[in-house]
Amino acid sequence: MNEENLSDEFGKPTFANIERLVRIMERLRDPKTGCEWDTVQTFETIAPYTIEEAYEVADAIQRGDMADLKDELGDLLLQVVFHSRMAEEAGLFDLFDVANAISDKMERRHPHIFLGATEGGHHLWEQIKAAERGAKQADAGALDGVALGLPALLRAEKLQKRAARTGFDWPDPSGARAKIDEELAEVESAETPEHREEEIGDLLFAVVNWARKLGIDPEAALRGANAKFENRFKAMEAEAGEAFASLSLDAQEELWVKAKASLRAG
């Protein structure tokens, strides 16, 4: 990297810290003198950590903890550097190719900002994305390209949105709501564990569809439900102390109702 790019006209560091992180990863991956854990990692073994770090970024945002967000963004950046370093070792690309590729994409998808076009906006963004997918694979279907590694809830929503673009969608939320009753009945009539698991999957898919039709982000809604349950359960434990696990279900239910009312009032 050109040393002249290490600071801008005001003396503020620009590339220096990124360059430092790249060199740190290079040393960690050195087959002779690097870290014994880092040197044996692959794209496949690192991918779960990448997903985990992205969720920890989202968690810090939801909690409003900006100090933690800074740390979590650093962890996520490390994942990008890690993958890029492994690709560089394989002669595929490096971090700077990654940065150039996303820069090119952002300029291409915002022609009204960067390329002097007279038309722009989100609708044009979607058109350009669709054209890019078509260029990658001329015979690609509407659902192609929805990443398999996405959380199931999020992937269900994305698949439904893709299908909706072709016109395959309920005209209003009532159709999606009725589907939930249908799927629930099929769960209850299932006779084997395997069949029951399949029908539960269909039921969850239907709930995601109804949430989408109501304009609700199902992933965010479930995160909120998780947080609510966690807060109420912790309040129950605090109220009962060490005796909580030995209480009857009725006694625990009383604590649940009390915790629910207390947290709602607070």
CSV table of N, CA and C in Angstrom, one decimal, residues 154-244:
chain,number,residue,atom,x,y,z
A,154,LEU,N,-35.6,-15.7,8.5
A,154,LEU,CA,-35.3,-14.7,7.5
A,154,LEU,C,-35.3,-15.2,6.1
A,155,ARG,N,-34.9,-16.4,5.9
A,155,ARG,CA,-34.9,-17.0,4.5
A,155,ARG,C,-36.3,-17.2,4.0
A,156,ALA,N,-37.2,-17.7,5.0
A,156,ALA,CA,-38.6,-17.9,4.6
A,156,ALA,C,-39.2,-16.6,4.1
A,157,GLU,N,-38.9,-15.5,4.8
A,157,GLU,CA,-39.4,-14.2,4.4
A,157,GLU,C,-38.9,-13.7,3.0
A,158,LYS,N,-37.6,-13.9,2.8
A,158,LYS,CA,-37.0,-13.6,1.5
A,158,LYS,C,-37.6,-14.4,0.4
A,159,LEU,N,-37.8,-15.7,0.6
A,159,LEU,CA,-38.4,-16.5,-0.4
A,159,LEU,C,-39.8,-16.1,-0.8
A,160,GLN,N,-40.5,-15.7,0.2
A,160,GLN,CA,-41.9,-15.3,0.0
A,160,GLN,C,-41.9,-13.9,-0.7
A,161,LYS,N,-41.0,-13.0,-0.4
A,161,LYS,CA,-41.0,-11.8,-1.1
A,161,LYS,C,-40.6,-12.0,-2.6
A,162,ARG,N,-39.6,-12.9,-2.8
A,162,ARG,CA,-39.3,-13.2,-4.2
A,162,ARG,C,-40.4,-13.7,-5.0
A,163,ALA,N,-41.2,-14.7,-4.4
A,163,ALA,CA,-42.3,-15.3,-5.0
A,163,ALA,C,-43.4,-14.2,-5.3
A,164,ALA,N,-43.6,-13.3,-4.3
A,164,ALA,CA,-44.6,-12.3,-4.5
A,164,ALA,C,-44.3,-11.4,-5.7
A,165,ARG,N,-43.1,-11.2,-6.0
A,165,ARG,CA,-42.8,-10.3,-7.2
A,165,ARG,C,-43.3,-10.9,-8.5
A,166,THR,N,-43.5,-12.2,-8.5
A,166,THR,CA,-44.0,-12.9,-9.7
A,166,THR,C,-45.6,-12.9,-9.7
A,167,GLY,N,-46.2,-12.4,-8.6
A,167,GLY,CA,-47.6,-12.4,-8.5
A,167,GLY,C,-48.2,-13.5,-7.7
A,168,PHE,N,-47.2,-14.4,-7.2
A,168,PHE,CA,-47.7,-15.6,-6.4
A,168,PHE,C,-47.7,-15.1,-4.9
A,169,ASP,N,-48.9,-14.6,-4.5
A,169,ASP,CA,-49.0,-14.0,-3.2
A,169,ASP,C,-50.5,-13.8,-2.9
A,170,TRP,N,-50.8,-13.8,-1.6
A,170,TRP,CA,-52.2,-13.5,-1.2
A,170,TRP,C,-52.5,-12.1,-1.5
A,171,PRO,N,-53.7,-11.8,-1.9
A,171,PRO,CA,-54.0,-10.4,-2.2
A,171,PRO,C,-54.1,-9.5,-0.9
A,172,ASP,N,-54.4,-10.2,0.2
A,172,ASP,CA,-54.5,-9.4,1.5
A,172,ASP,C,-54.1,-10.4,2.6
A,173,PRO,N,-54.0,-9.9,3.9
A,173,PRO,CA,-53.5,-10.7,5.0
A,173,PRO,C,-54.5,-11.8,5.3
A,174,SER,N,-55.8,-11.7,5.0
A,174,SER,CA,-56.8,-12.7,5.4
A,174,SER,C,-56.4,-14.1,4.8
A,175,GLY,N,-56.0,-14.2,3.6
A,175,GLY,CA,-55.6,-15.5,3.0
A,175,GLY,C,-54.4,-16.1,3.8
A,176,ALA,N,-53.5,-15.3,4.1
A,176,ALA,CA,-52.3,-15.8,4.9
A,176,ALA,C,-52.7,-16.3,6.3
A,177,ARG,N,-53.7,-15.5,6.9
A,177,ARG,CA,-54.2,-15.9,8.2
A,177,ARG,C,-54.9,-17.2,8.2
A,178,ALA,N,-55.7,-17.4,7.2
A,178,ALA,CA,-56.5,-18.7,7.0
A,178,ALA,C,-55.6,-19.9,6.8
A,179,LYS,N,-54.4,-19.6,6.2
A,179,LYS,CA,-53.5,-20.7,6.0
A,179,LYS,C,-52.9,-21.2,7.3
A,180,ILE,N,-52.8,-20.3,8.3
A,180,ILE,CA,-52.3,-20.7,9.6
A,180,ILE,C,-53.2,-21.7,10.2
A,181,ASP,N,-54.5,-21.5,10.2
A,181,ASP,CA,-55.5,-22.5,10.7
A,181,ASP,C,-55.4,-23.8,10.0
A,182,GLU,N,-55.2,-23.7,8.7
A,182,GLU,CA,-55.1,-25.0,7.9
A,182,GLU,C,-53.9,-25.8,8.3
A,183,GLU,N,-52.7,-25.1,8.4
A,183,GLU,CA,-51.5,-25.7,8.8
A,183,GLU,C,-51.5,-26.3,10.2
A,184,LEU,N,-52.2,-25.5,11.1
A,184,LEU,CA,-52.3,-26.0,12.5
A,184,LEU,C,-53.1,-27.3,12.6
A,185,ALA,N,-54.2,-27.3,11.8
A,185,ALA,CA,-55.0,-28.6,11.8
A,185,ALA,C,-54.1,-29.7,11.3
A,186,GLU,N,-53.3,-29.5,10.3
A,186,GLU,CA,-52.4,-30.6,9.8
A,186,GLU,C,-51.4,-31.0,10.8
A,187,VAL,N,-50.9,-30.1,11.6
A,187,VAL,CA,-50.0,-30.5,12.7
A,187,VAL,C,-50.7,-31.4,13.7
A,188,GLU,N,-51.9,-31.0,14.0
A,188,GLU,CA,-52.7,-31.8,15.0
A,188,GLU,C,-53.1,-33.2,14.5
A,189,SER,N,-53.2,-33.3,13.2
A,189,SER,CA,-53.6,-34.6,12.6
A,189,SER,C,-52.4,-35.5,12.2
A,190,ALA,N,-51.2,-34.9,12.3
A,190,ALA,CA,-50.0,-35.7,12.0
A,190,ALA,C,-49.9,-36.9,12.9
A,191,GLU,N,-49.5,-38.1,12.3
A,191,GLU,CA,-49.4,-39.3,13.1
A,191,GLU,C,-48.0,-39.8,13.4
A,192,THR,N,-47.0,-39.2,12.8
A,192,THR,CA,-45.7,-39.6,13.1
A,192,THR,C,-44.8,-38.4,13.5
A,193,PRO,N,-43.7,-38.6,14.2
A,193,PRO,CA,-42.9,-37.4,14.5
A,193,PRO,C,-42.3,-36.7,13.3
A,194,GLU,N,-42.0,-37.5,12.3
A,194,GLU,CA,-41.5,-36.9,11.0
A,194,GLU,C,-42.5,-36.1,10.3
A,195,HIS,N,-43.7,-36.6,10.3
A,195,HIS,CA,-44.8,-35.8,9.6
A,195,HIS,C,-45.1,-34.6,10.5
A,196,ARG,N,-45.1,-34.7,11.8
A,196,ARG,CA,-45.4,-33.6,12.7
A,196,ARG,C,-44.3,-32.5,12.5
A,197,GLU,N,-43.1,-32.9,12.4
A,197,GLU,CA,-42.0,-31.9,12.1
A,197,GLU,C,-42.2,-31.2,10.8
A,198,GLU,N,-42.6,-31.9,9.8
A,198,GLU,CA,-42.8,-31.3,8.5
A,198,GLU,C,-44.0,-30.3,8.6
A,199,GLU,N,-45.0,-30.6,9.3
A,199,GLU,CA,-46.2,-29.7,9.4
A,199,GLU,C,-45.9,-28.5,10.3
A,200,ILE,N,-45.1,-28.7,11.3
A,200,ILE,CA,-44.7,-27.6,12.1
A,200,ILE,C,-43.9,-26.6,11.3
A,201,GLY,N,-43.0,-27.1,10.4
A,201,GLY,CA,-42.3,-26.2,9.5
A,201,GLY,C,-43.3,-25.4,8.6
A,202,ASP,N,-44.3,-26.1,8.1
A,202,ASP,CA,-45.3,-25.4,7.2
A,202,ASP,C,-46.0,-24.4,8.0
A,203,LEU,N,-46.3,-24.7,9.3
A,203,LEU,CA,-47.0,-23.7,10.2
A,203,LEU,C,-46.2,-22.5,10.4
A,204,LEU,N,-44.9,-22.7,10.7
A,204,LEU,CA,-44.0,-21.5,10.9
A,204,LEU,C,-43.9,-20.7,9.6
A,205,PHE,N,-43.8,-21.4,8.5
A,205,PHE,CA,-43.7,-20.7,7.2
A,205,PHE,C,-44.9,-19.8,7.0
A,206,ALA,N,-46.1,-20.4,7.4
A,206,ALA,CA,-47.4,-19.6,7.2
A,206,ALA,C,-47.4,-18.4,8.1
A,207,VAL,N,-46.9,-18.6,9.4
A,207,VAL,CA,-46.9,-17.4,10.3
A,207,VAL,C,-46.0,-16.3,9.8
A,208,VAL,N,-44.8,-16.7,9.2
A,208,VAL,CA,-43.9,-15.7,8.6
A,208,VAL,C,-44.7,-15.0,7.4
A,209,ASN,N,-45.4,-15.7,6.7
A,209,ASN,CA,-46.2,-15.1,5.5
A,209,ASN,C,-47.2,-14.1,6.0
A,210,TRP,N,-47.9,-14.5,7.1
A,210,TRP,CA,-48.9,-13.6,7.7
A,210,TRP,C,-48.2,-12.3,8.2
A,211,ALA,N,-47.1,-12.5,8.9
A,211,ALA,CA,-46.4,-11.3,9.4
A,211,ALA,C,-46.0,-10.4,8.3
A,212,ARG,N,-45.5,-11.0,7.2
A,212,ARG,CA,-45.1,-10.2,6.0
A,212,ARG,C,-46.2,-9.4,5.5
A,213,LYS,N,-47.4,-10.0,5.4
A,213,LYS,CA,-48.6,-9.4,4.8
A,213,LYS,C,-49.1,-8.2,5.7
A,214,LEU,N,-48.8,-8.4,7.0
A,214,LEU,CA,-49.1,-7.3,8.0
A,214,LEU,C,-48.1,-6.2,8.1
A,215,GLY,N,-47.0,-6.4,7.3
A,215,GLY,CA,-45.9,-5.4,7.3
A,215,GLY,C,-45.0,-5.5,8.6
A,216,ILE,N,-45.0,-6.7,9.2
A,216,ILE,CA,-44.2,-6.9,10.4
A,216,ILE,C,-42.9,-7.7,10.0
A,217,ASP,N,-41.8,-7.3,10.5
A,217,ASP,CA,-40.6,-8.0,10.3
A,217,ASP,C,-40.6,-9.2,11.3
A,218,PRO,N,-40.7,-10.4,10.8
A,218,PRO,CA,-40.9,-11.6,11.8
A,218,PRO,C,-39.6,-11.8,12.6
A,219,GLU,N,-38.5,-11.6,12.0
A,219,GLU,CA,-37.2,-11.7,12.8
A,219,GLU,C,-37.2,-10.8,13.9
A,220,ALA,N,-37.5,-9.5,13.7
A,220,ALA,CA,-37.5,-8.5,14.8
A,220,ALA,C,-38.6,-8.8,15.8
A,221,ALA,N,-39.7,-9.3,15.3
A,221,ALA,CA,-40.8,-9.6,16.2
A,221,ALA,C,-40.4,-10.8,17.2
A,222,LEU,N,-39.7,-11.8,16.6
A,222,LEU,CA,-39.3,-12.9,17.5
A,222,LEU,C,-38.2,-12.5,18.4
A,223,ARG,N,-37.3,-11.6,18.0
A,223,ARG,CA,-36.3,-11.1,18.9
A,223,ARG,C,-36.9,-10.4,20.0
A,224,GLY,N,-37.9,-9.6,19.8
A,224,GLY,CA,-38.6,-8.9,20.8
A,224,GLY,C,-39.3,-9.9,21.8
A,225,ALA,N,-39.9,-10.9,21.3
A,225,ALA,CA,-40.5,-11.9,22.1
A,225,ALA,C,-39.5,-12.7,23.0
A,226,ASN,N,-38.4,-13.0,22.4
A,226,ASN,CA,-37.3,-13.6,23.1
A,226,ASN,C,-36.9,-12.7,24.3
A,227,ALA,N,-36.6,-11.4,24.0
A,227,ALA,CA,-36.2,-10.5,25.1
A,227,ALA,C,-37.3,-10.4,26.2
A,228,LYS,N,-38.5,-10.3,25.8
A,228,LYS,CA,-39.6,-10.2,26.7
A,228,LYS,C,-39.7,-11.4,27.6
A,229,PHE,N,-39.6,-12.6,27.0
A,229,PHE,CA,-39.6,-13.9,27.8
A,229,PHE,C,-38.4,-13.9,28.8
A,230,GLU,N,-37.2,-13.5,28.3
A,230,GLU,CA,-36.0,-13.6,29.1
A,230,GLU,C,-36.1,-12.6,30.3
A,231,ASN,N,-36.7,-11.4,30.1
A,231,ASN,CA,-36.8,-10.5,31.2
A,231,ASN,C,-37.8,-11.0,32.2
A,232,ARG,N,-38.9,-11.5,31.7
A,232,ARG,CA,-39.9,-12.0,32.7
A,232,ARG,C,-39.4,-13.2,33.5
A,233,PHE,N,-38.7,-14.1,32.8
A,233,PHE,CA,-38.2,-15.3,33.5
A,233,PHE,C,-37.2,-14.9,34.5
A,234,LYS,N,-36.3,-14.0,34.2
A,234,LYS,CA,-35.3,-13.5,35.2
A,234,LYS,C,-36.0,-12.9,36.4
A,235,ALA,N,-37.1,-12.2,36.1
A,235,ALA,CA,-37.8,-11.5,37.2
A,235,ALA,C,-38.4,-12.6,38.1
A,236,MET,N,-38.9,-13.7,37.5
A,236,MET,CA,-39.4,-14.8,38.3
A,236,MET,C,-38.4,-15.4,39.2
A,237,GLU,N,-37.2,-15.7,38.6
A,237,GLU,CA,-36.1,-16.2,39.3
A,237,GLU,C,-35.7,-15.3,40.5
A,238,ALA,N,-35.6,-14.0,40.2
A,238,ALA,CA,-35.2,-13.1,41.3
A,238,ALA,C,-36.2,-13.1,42.4
A,239,GLU,N,-37.5,-13.2,42.1
A,239,GLU,CA,-38.5,-13.2,43.1
A,239,GLU,C,-38.5,-14.5,44.0
A,240,ALA,N,-38.2,-15.6,43.3
A,240,ALA,CA,-38.3,-16.9,44.1
A,240,ALA,C,-37.0,-17.3,44.7
A,241,GLY,N,-35.9,-16.8,44.1
A,241,GLY,CA,-34.6,-17.2,44.6
A,241,GLY,C,-34.2,-18.6,44.2
A,242,GLU,N,-33.4,-19.3,45.0
A,242,GLU,CA,-32.9,-20.6,44.7
A,242,GLU,C,-34.0,-21.7,44.7
A,243,ALA,N,-35.2,-21.3,45.3
A,243,ALA,CA,-36.3,-22.3,45.4
A,243,ALA,C,-37.1,-22.4,44.1
A,244,PHE,N,-36.8,-21.6,43.1
A,244,PHE,CA,-37.6,-21.5,41.9
A,244,PHE,C,-37.8,-22.8,41.2
